[in-house]
PDB file of C-alpha atoms in Angstrom:
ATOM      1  CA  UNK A 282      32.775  27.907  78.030  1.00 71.00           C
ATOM      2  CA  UNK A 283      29.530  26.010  77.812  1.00 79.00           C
ATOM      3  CA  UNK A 284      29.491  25.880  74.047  1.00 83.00           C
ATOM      4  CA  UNK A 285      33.238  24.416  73.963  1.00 86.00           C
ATOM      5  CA  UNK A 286      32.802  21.891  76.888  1.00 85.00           C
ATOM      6  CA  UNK A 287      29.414  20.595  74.987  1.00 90.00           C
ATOM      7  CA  UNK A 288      31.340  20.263  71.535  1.00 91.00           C
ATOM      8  CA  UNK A 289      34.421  18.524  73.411  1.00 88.00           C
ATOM      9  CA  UNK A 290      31.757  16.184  74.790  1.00 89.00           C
ATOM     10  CA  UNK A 291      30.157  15.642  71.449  1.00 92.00           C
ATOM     11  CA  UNK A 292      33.349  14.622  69.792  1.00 91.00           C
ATOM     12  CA  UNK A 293      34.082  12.297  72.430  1.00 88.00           C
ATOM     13  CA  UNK A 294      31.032   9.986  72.090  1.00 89.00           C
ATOM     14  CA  UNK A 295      31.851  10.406  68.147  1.00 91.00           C
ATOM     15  CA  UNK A 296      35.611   9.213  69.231  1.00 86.00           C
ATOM     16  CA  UNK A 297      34.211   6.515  71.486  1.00 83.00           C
ATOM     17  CA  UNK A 298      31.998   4.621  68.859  1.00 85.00           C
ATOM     18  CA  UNK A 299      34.482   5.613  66.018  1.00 84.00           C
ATOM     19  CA  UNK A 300      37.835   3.618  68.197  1.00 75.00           C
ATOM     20  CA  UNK A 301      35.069   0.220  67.846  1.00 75.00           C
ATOM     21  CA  UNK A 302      35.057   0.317  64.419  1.00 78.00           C
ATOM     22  CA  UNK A 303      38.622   1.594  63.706  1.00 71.00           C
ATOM     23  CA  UNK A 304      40.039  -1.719  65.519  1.00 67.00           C
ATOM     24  CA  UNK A 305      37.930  -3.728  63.524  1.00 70.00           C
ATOM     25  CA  UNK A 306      38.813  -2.523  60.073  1.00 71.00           C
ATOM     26  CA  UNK A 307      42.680  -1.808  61.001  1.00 64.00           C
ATOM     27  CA  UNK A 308      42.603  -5.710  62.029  1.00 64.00           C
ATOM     28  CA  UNK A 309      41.151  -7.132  58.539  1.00 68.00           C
ATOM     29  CA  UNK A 310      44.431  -5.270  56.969  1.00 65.00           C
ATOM     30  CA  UNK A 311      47.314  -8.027  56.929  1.00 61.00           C
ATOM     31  CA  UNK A 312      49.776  -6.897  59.028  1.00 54.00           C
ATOM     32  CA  UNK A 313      52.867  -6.421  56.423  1.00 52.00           C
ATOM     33  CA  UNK A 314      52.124  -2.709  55.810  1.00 50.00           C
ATOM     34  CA  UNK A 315      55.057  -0.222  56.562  1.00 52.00           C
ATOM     35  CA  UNK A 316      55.200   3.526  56.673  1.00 53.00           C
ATOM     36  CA  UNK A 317      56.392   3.371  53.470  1.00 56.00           C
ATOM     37  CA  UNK A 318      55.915   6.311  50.606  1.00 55.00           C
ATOM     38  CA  UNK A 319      55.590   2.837  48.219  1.00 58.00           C
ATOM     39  CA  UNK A 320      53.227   0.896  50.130  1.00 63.00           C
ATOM     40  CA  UNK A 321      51.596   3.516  52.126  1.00 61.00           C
ATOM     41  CA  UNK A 322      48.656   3.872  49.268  1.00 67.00           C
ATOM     42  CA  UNK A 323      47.780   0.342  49.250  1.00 67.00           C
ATOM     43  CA  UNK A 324      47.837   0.186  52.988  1.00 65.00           C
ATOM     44  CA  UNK A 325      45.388   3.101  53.215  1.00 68.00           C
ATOM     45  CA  UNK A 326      43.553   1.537  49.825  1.00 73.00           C
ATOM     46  CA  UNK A 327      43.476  -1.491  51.833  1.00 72.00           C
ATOM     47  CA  UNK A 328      41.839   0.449  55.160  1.00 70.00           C
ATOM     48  CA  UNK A 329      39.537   1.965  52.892  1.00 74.00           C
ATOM     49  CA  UNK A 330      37.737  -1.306  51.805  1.00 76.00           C
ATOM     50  CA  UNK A 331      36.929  -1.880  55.010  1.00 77.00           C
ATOM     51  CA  UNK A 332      32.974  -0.903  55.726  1.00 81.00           C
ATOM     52  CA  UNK A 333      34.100  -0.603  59.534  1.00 78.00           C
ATOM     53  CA  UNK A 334      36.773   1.437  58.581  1.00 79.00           C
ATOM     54  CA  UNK A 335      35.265   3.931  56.894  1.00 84.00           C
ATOM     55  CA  UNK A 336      32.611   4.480  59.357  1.00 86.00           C
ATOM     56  CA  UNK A 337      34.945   5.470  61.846  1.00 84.00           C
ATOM     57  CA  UNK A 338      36.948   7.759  59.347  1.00 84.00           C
ATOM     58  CA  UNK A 339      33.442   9.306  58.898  1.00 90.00           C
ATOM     59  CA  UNK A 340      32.528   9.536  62.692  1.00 91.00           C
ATOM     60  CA  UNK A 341      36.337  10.496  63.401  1.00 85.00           C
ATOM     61  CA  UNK A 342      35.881  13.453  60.485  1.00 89.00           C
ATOM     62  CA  UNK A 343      32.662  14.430  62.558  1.00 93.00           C
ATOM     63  CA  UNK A 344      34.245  14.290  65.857  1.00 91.00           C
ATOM     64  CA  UNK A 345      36.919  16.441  64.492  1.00 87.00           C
ATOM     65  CA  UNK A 346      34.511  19.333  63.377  1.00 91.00           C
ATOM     66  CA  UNK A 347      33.344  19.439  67.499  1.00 93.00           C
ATOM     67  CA  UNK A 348      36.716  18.753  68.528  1.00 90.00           C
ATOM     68  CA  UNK A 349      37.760  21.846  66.729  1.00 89.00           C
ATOM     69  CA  UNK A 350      35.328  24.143  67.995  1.00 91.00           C
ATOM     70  CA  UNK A 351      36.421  23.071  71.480  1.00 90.00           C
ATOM     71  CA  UNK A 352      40.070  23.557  70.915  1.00 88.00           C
ATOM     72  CA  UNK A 353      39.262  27.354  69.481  1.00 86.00           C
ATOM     73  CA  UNK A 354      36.684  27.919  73.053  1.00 85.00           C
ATOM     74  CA  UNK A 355      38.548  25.965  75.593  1.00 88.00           C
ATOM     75  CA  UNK A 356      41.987  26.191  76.943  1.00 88.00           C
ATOM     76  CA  UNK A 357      43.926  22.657  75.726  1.00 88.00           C
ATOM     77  CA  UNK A 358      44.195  21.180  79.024  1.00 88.00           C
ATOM     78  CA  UNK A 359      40.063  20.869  79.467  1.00 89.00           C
ATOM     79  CA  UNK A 360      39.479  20.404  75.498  1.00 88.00           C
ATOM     80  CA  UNK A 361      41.990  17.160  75.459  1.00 86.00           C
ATOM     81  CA  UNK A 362      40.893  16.252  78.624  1.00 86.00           C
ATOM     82  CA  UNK A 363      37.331  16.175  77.712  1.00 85.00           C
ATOM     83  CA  UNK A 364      38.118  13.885  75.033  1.00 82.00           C
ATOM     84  CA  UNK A 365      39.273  11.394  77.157  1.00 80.00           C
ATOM     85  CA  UNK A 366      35.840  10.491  77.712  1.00 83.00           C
ATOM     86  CA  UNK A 367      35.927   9.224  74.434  1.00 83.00           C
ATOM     87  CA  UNK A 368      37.175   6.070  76.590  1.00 82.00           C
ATOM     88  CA  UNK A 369      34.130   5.641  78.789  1.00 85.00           C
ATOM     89  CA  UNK A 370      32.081   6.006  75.912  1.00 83.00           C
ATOM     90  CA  UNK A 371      33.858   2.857  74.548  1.00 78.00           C
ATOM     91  CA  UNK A 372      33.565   1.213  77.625  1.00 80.00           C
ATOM     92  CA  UNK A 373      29.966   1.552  78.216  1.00 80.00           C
ATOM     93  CA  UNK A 374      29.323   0.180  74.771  1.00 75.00           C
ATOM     94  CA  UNK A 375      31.277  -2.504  74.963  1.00 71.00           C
ATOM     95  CA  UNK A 376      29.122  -3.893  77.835  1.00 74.00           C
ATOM     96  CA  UNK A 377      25.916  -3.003  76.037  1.00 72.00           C
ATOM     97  CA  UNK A 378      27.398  -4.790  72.980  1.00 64.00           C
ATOM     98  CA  UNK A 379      29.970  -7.215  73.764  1.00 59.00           C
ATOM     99  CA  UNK A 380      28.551  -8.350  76.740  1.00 61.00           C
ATOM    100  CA  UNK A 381      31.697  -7.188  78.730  1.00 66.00           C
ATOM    101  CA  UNK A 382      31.853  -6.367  81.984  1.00 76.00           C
ATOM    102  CA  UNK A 383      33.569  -3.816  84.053  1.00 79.00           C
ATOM    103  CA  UNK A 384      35.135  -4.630  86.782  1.00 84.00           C
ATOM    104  CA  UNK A 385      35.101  -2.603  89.955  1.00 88.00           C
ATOM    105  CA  UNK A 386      38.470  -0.510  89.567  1.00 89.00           C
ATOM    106  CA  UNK A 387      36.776   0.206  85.964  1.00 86.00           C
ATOM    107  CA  UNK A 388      33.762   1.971  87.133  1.00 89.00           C
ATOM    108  CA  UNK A 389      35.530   3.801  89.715  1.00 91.00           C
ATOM    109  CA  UNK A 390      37.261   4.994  86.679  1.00 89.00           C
ATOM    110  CA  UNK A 391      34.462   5.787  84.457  1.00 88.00           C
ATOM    111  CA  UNK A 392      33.131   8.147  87.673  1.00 91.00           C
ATOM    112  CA  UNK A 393      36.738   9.224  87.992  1.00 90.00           C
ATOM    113  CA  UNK A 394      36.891  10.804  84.535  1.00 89.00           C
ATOM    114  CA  UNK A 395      33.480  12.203  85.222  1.00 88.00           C
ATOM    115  CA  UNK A 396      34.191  14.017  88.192  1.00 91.00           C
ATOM    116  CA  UNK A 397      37.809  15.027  86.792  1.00 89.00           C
ATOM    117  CA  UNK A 398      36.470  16.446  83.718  1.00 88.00           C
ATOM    118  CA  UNK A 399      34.137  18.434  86.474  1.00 88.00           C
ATOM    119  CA  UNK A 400      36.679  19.763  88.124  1.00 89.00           C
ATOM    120  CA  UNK A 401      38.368  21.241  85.419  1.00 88.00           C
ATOM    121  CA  UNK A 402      35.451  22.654  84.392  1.00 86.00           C
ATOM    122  CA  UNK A 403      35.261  24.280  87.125  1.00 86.00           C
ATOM    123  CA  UNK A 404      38.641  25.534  87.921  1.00 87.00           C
ATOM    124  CA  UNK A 405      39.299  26.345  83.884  1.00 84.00           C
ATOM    125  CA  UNK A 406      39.985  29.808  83.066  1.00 82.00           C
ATOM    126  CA  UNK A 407      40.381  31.765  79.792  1.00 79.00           C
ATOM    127  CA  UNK A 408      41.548  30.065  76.553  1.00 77.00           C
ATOM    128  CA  UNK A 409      45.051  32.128  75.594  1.00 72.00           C
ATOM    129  CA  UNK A 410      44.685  33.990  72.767  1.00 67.00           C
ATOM    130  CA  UNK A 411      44.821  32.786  69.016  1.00 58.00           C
ATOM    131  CA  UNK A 412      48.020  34.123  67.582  1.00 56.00           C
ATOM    132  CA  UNK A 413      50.908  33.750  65.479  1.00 61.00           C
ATOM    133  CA  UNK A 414      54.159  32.213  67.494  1.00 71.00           C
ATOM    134  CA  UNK A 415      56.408  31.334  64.510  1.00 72.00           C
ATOM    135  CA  UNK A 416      58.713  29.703  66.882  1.00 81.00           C
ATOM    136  CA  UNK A 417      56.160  26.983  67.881  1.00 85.00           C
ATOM    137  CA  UNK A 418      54.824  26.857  64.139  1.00 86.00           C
ATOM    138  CA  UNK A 419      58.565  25.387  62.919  1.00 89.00           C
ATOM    139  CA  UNK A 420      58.779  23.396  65.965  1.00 90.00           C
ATOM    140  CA  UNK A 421      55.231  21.566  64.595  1.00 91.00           C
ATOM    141  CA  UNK A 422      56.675  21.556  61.461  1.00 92.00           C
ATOM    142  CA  UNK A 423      60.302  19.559  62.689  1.00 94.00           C
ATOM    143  CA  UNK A 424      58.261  17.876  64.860  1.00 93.00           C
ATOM    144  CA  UNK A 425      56.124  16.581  61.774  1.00 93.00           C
ATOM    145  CA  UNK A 426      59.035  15.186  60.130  1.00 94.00           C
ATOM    146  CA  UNK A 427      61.043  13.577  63.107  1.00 94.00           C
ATOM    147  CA  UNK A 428      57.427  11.667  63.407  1.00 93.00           C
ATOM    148  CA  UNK A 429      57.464  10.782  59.714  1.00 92.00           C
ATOM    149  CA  UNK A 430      60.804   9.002  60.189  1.00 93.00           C
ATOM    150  CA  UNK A 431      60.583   7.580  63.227  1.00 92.00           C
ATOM    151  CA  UNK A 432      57.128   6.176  62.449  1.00 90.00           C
ATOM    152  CA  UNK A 433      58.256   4.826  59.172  1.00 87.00           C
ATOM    153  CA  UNK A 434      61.381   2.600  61.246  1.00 88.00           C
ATOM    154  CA  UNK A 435      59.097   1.881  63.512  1.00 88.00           C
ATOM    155  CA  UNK A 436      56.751   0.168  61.212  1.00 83.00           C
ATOM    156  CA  UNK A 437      59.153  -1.733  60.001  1.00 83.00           C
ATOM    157  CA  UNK A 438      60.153  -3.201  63.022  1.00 80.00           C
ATOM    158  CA  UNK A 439      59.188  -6.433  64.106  1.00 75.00           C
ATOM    159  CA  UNK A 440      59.866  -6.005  67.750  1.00 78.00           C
ATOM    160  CA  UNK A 441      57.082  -5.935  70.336  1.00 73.00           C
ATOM    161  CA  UNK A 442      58.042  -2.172  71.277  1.00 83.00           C
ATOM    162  CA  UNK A 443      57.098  -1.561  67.940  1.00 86.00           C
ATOM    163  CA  UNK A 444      53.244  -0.902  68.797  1.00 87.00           C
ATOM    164  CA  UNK A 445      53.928   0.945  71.407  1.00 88.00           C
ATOM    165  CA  UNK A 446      56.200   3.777  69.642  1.00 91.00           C
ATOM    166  CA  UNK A 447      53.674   3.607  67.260  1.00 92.00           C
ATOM    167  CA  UNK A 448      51.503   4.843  69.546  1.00 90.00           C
ATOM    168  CA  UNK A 449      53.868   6.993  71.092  1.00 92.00           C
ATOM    169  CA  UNK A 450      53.948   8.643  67.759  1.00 94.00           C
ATOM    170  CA  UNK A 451      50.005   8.800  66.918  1.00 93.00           C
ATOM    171  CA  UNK A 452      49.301  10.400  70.350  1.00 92.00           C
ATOM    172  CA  UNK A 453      52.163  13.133  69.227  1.00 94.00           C
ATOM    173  CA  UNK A 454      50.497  13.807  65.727  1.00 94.00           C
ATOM    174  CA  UNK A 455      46.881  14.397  67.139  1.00 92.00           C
ATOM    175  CA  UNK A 456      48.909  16.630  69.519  1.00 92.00           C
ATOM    176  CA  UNK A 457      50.065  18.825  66.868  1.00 92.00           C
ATOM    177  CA  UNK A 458      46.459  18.841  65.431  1.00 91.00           C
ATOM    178  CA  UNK A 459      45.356  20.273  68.378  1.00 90.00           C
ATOM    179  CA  UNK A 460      48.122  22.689  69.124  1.00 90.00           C
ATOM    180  CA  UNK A 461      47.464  23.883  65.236  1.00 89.00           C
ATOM    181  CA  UNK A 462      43.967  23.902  65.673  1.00 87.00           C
ATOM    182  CA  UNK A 463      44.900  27.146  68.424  1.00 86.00           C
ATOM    183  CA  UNK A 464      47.789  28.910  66.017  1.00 85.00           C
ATOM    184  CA  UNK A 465      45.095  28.785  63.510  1.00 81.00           C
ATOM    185  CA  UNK A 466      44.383  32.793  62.589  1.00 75.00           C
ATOM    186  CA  UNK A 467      41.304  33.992  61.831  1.00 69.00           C
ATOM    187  CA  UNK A 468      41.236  35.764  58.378  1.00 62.00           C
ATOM    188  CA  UNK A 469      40.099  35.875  54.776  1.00 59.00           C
ATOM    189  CA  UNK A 470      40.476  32.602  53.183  1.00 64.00           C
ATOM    190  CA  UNK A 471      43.693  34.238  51.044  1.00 66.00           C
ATOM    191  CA  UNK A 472      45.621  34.799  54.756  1.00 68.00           C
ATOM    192  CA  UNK A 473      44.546  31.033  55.459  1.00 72.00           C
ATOM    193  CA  UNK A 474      45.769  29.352  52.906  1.00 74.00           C
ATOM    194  CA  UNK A 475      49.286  31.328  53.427  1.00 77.00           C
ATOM    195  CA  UNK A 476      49.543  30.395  57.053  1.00 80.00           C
ATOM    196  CA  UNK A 477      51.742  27.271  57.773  1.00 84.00           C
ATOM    197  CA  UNK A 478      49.064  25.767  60.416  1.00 84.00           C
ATOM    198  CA  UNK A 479      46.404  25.461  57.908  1.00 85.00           C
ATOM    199  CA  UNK A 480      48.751  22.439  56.422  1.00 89.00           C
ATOM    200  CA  UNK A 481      50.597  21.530  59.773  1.00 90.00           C
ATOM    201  CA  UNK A 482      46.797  20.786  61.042  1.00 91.00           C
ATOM    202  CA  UNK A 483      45.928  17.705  58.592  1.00 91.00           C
ATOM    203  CA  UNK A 484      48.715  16.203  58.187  1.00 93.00           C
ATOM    204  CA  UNK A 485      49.410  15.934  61.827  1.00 93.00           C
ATOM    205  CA  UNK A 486      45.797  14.570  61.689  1.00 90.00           C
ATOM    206  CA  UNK A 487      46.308  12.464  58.767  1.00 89.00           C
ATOM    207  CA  UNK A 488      49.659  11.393  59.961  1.00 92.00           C
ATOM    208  CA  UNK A 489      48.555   9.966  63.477  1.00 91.00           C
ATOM    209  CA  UNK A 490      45.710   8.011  62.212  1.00 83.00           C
ATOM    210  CA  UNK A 491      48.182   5.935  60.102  1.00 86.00           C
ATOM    211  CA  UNK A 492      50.414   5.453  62.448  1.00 90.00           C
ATOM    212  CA  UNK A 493      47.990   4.515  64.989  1.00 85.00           C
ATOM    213  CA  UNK A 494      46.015   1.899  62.323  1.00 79.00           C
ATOM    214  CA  UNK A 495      49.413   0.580  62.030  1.00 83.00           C
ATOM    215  CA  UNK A 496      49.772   0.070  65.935  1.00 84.00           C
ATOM    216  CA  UNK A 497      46.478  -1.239  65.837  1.00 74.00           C
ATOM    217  CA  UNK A 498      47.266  -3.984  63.034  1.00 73.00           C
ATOM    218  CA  UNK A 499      50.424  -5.072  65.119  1.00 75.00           C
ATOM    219  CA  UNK A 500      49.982  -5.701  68.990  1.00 73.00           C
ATOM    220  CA  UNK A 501      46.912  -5.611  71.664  1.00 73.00           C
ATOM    221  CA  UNK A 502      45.334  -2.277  71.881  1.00 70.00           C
ATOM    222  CA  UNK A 503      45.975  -1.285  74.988  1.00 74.00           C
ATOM    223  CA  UNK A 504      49.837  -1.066  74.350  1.00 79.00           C
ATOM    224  CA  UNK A 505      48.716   1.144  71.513  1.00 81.00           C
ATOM    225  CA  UNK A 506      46.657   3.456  72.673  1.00 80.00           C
ATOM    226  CA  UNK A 507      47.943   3.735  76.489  1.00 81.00           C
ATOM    227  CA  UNK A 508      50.887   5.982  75.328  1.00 87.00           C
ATOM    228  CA  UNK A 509      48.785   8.002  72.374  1.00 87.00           C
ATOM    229  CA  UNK A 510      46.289   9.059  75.262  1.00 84.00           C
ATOM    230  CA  UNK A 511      48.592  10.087  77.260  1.00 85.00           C
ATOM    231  CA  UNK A 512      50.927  11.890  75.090  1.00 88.00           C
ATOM    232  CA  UNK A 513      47.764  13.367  72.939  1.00 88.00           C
ATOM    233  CA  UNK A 514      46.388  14.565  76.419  1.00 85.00           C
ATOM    234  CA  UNK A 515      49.520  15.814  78.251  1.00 87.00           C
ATOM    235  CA  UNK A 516      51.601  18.024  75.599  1.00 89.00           C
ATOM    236  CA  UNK A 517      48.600  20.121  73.875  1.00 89.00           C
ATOM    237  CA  UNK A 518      47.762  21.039  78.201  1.00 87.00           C
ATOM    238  CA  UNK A 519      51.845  21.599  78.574  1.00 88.00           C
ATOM    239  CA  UNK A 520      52.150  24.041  75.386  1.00 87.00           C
ATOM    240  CA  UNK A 521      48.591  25.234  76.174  1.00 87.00           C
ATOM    241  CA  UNK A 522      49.876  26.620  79.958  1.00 86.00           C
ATOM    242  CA  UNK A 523      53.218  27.330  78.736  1.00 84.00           C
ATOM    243  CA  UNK A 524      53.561  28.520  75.902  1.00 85.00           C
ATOM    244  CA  UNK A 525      49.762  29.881  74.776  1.00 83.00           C
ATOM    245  CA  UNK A 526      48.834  31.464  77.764  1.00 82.00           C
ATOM    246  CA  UNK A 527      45.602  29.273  78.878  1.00 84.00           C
ATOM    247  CA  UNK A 528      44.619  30.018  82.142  1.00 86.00           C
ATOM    248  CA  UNK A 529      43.143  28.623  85.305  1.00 86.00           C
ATOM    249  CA  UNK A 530      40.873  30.504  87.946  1.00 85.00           C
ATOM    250  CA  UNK A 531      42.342  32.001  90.609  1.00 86.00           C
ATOM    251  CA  UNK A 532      42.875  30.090  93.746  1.00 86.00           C
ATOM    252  CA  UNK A 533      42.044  26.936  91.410  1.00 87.00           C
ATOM    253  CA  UNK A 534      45.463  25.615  90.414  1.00 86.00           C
ATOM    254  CA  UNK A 535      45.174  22.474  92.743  1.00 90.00           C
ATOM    255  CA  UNK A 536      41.720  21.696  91.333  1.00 89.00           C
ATOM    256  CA  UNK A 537      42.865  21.812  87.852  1.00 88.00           C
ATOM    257  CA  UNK A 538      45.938  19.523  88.392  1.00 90.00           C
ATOM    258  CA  UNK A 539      43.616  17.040  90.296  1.00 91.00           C
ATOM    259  CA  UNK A 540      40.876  17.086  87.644  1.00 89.00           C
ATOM    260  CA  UNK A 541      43.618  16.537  84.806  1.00 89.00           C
ATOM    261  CA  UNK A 542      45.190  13.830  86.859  1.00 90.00           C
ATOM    262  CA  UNK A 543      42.593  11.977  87.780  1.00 91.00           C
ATOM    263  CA  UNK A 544      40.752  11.911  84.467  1.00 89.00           C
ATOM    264  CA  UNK A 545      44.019  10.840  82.974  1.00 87.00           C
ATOM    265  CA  UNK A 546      44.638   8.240  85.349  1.00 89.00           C
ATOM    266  CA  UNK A 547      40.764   7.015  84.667  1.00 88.00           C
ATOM    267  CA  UNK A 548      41.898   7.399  81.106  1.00 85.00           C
ATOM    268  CA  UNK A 549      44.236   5.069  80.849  1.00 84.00           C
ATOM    269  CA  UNK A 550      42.549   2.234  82.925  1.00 86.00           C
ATOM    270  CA  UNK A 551      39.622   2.521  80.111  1.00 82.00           C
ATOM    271  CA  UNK A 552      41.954   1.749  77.623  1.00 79.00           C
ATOM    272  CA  UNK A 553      40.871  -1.858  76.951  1.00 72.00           C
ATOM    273  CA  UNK A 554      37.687  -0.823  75.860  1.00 71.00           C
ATOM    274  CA  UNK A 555      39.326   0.552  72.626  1.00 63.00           C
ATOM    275  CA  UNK A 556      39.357  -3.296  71.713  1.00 57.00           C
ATOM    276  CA  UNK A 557      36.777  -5.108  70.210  1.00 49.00           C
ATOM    277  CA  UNK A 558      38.729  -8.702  68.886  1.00 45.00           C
ATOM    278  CA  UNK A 559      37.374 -11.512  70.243  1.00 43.00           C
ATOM    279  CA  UNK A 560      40.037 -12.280  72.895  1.00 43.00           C
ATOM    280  CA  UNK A 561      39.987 -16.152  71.756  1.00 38.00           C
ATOM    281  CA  UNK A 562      41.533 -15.770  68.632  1.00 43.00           C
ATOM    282  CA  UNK A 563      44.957 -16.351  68.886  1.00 42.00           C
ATOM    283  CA  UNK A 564      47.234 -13.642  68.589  1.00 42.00           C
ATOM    284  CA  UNK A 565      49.265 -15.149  66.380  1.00 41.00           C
ATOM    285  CA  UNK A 566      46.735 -14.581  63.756  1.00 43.00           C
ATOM    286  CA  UNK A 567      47.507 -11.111  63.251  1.00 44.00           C
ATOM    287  CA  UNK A 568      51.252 -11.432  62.428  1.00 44.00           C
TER     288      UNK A 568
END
């Protein structure tokens, strides 16, 4: 348990500094890029080129390894949770950095995530087991592909809601990485390789940060990135309880839901602090 809560922790502060420099690069990008099999290559190309980008592909890649090791220790509900911290991470540095300030309903947030995080530490039982469940293996997989499409019309809208279901979208993808991340077997490298989750797991990874660099590129990101914490939080902890068998302590069911729902809650006020763009420029000069 100690082991997985430190490497969830890690991968947050990796995931805090990494969102900094992700907005940056996504916003250098011009903001006619589509999910688009003919333009996706010199969108990503594009990203790429981007010194800030690349850093936080690098720290994101590193974050990953931790976030991994958390996801096979913890149950989901405390190893997405404990990413969420990622946010107060941001947040701190942007007022070492940018000279920001949090406001009072912010730092009772920042202690709010702390304490939820505790909480569900505390009340967090043991991680379900490991194991095949074909049925929730083609559901990633249909999943995957309703994504795909819907991200691809999506991008191509020019509609404010646009960034949003972007979002929407991202925050399901890094769902499925960590819900494959758990129906990952252990096993020589030959039963690897023929297990569908050993593919399902990158692409879902692969496939949300697109989506969300293309959320990024088109609206503030706080519309972006409200929805893909929440829904990259909530349905690993759902399938985790549900489906997976993760576990709470006994006589600890209350603590858990008040330790998921408050660091959520704290969560989501953070999410400003995923932007770095100087809030003078005029908006207009991304689109």
């Amino acid at each position: 348990m100690i082991g997985g809560l430190g490497a969830a922790l890690g991968a947050a502060v990796l995931f805090g500094i990494a969102a900094i420099l992700q907005a940056v690069g996504s916003r250098k990008v011009p903001t006619g890029s589509e999910l688009d099999p003919r333009r996706l290559v010199g969108f990503v190309g594009a990203l790429l080129r981007q010194p800030a980008f690349l850093g936080a592909l690098v720290l994101n890649l590193a974050g990953f390894g931790l976030h991994f090791i958390a996801l096979r220790l913890l149950p989901l509900y405390l190893a997405q949770a404990g990413i969420a911290a990622s946010l107060v991470v941001t947040a701190l540095l942007a007022t070492r950095l940018m000279a920001d300030q949090l406001s009072a309903i912010e730092w009772a947030a920042v202690v709010g995530v702390c304490v939820g995080l505790g909480l569900l530490a505390v009340s967090a039982g043991d991680a379900g087991e490991s194991a095949r469940h074909h049925g929730l293996t083609v559901g990633l997989i249909i999943g995957l592909v309703c994504i795909a499409v819907l991200g691809g019309l999506a991008s191509r809208s020019k509609h404010a809601s646009a960034t949003a279901v972007l979002g929407l979208l991202a925050g399901l993808g890094y769902a499925g990485v960590a819900i494959s991340a758990r129906l990952l077997e252990d096993g020589s490298f030959g039963e690897l390789v023929r297990s569908p989750t050993a593919y399902t797991l990158p692409i879902s990874g692969a496939l949300a940060f697109v989506l969300y660099s293309l959320a990024l590129q088109r609206g503030s990101v706080t519309l972006a990135t409200t929805p893909m914490i929440a829904l990259q939080t909530i349905t690993p902890a759902a399938v985790g309880v549900l489906v997976l068998g993760d576990d709470v302590r006994e006589g600890w069911y209350a603590g858990a839901v008040a330790g998921f729902v408050v660091t959520a809650i704290g969560a989501l006020i953070l999410v400003r602090f995923e932007s770095v763009k100087d809030e003078s420029e005029p908006a207009e000069a991304n689109h």
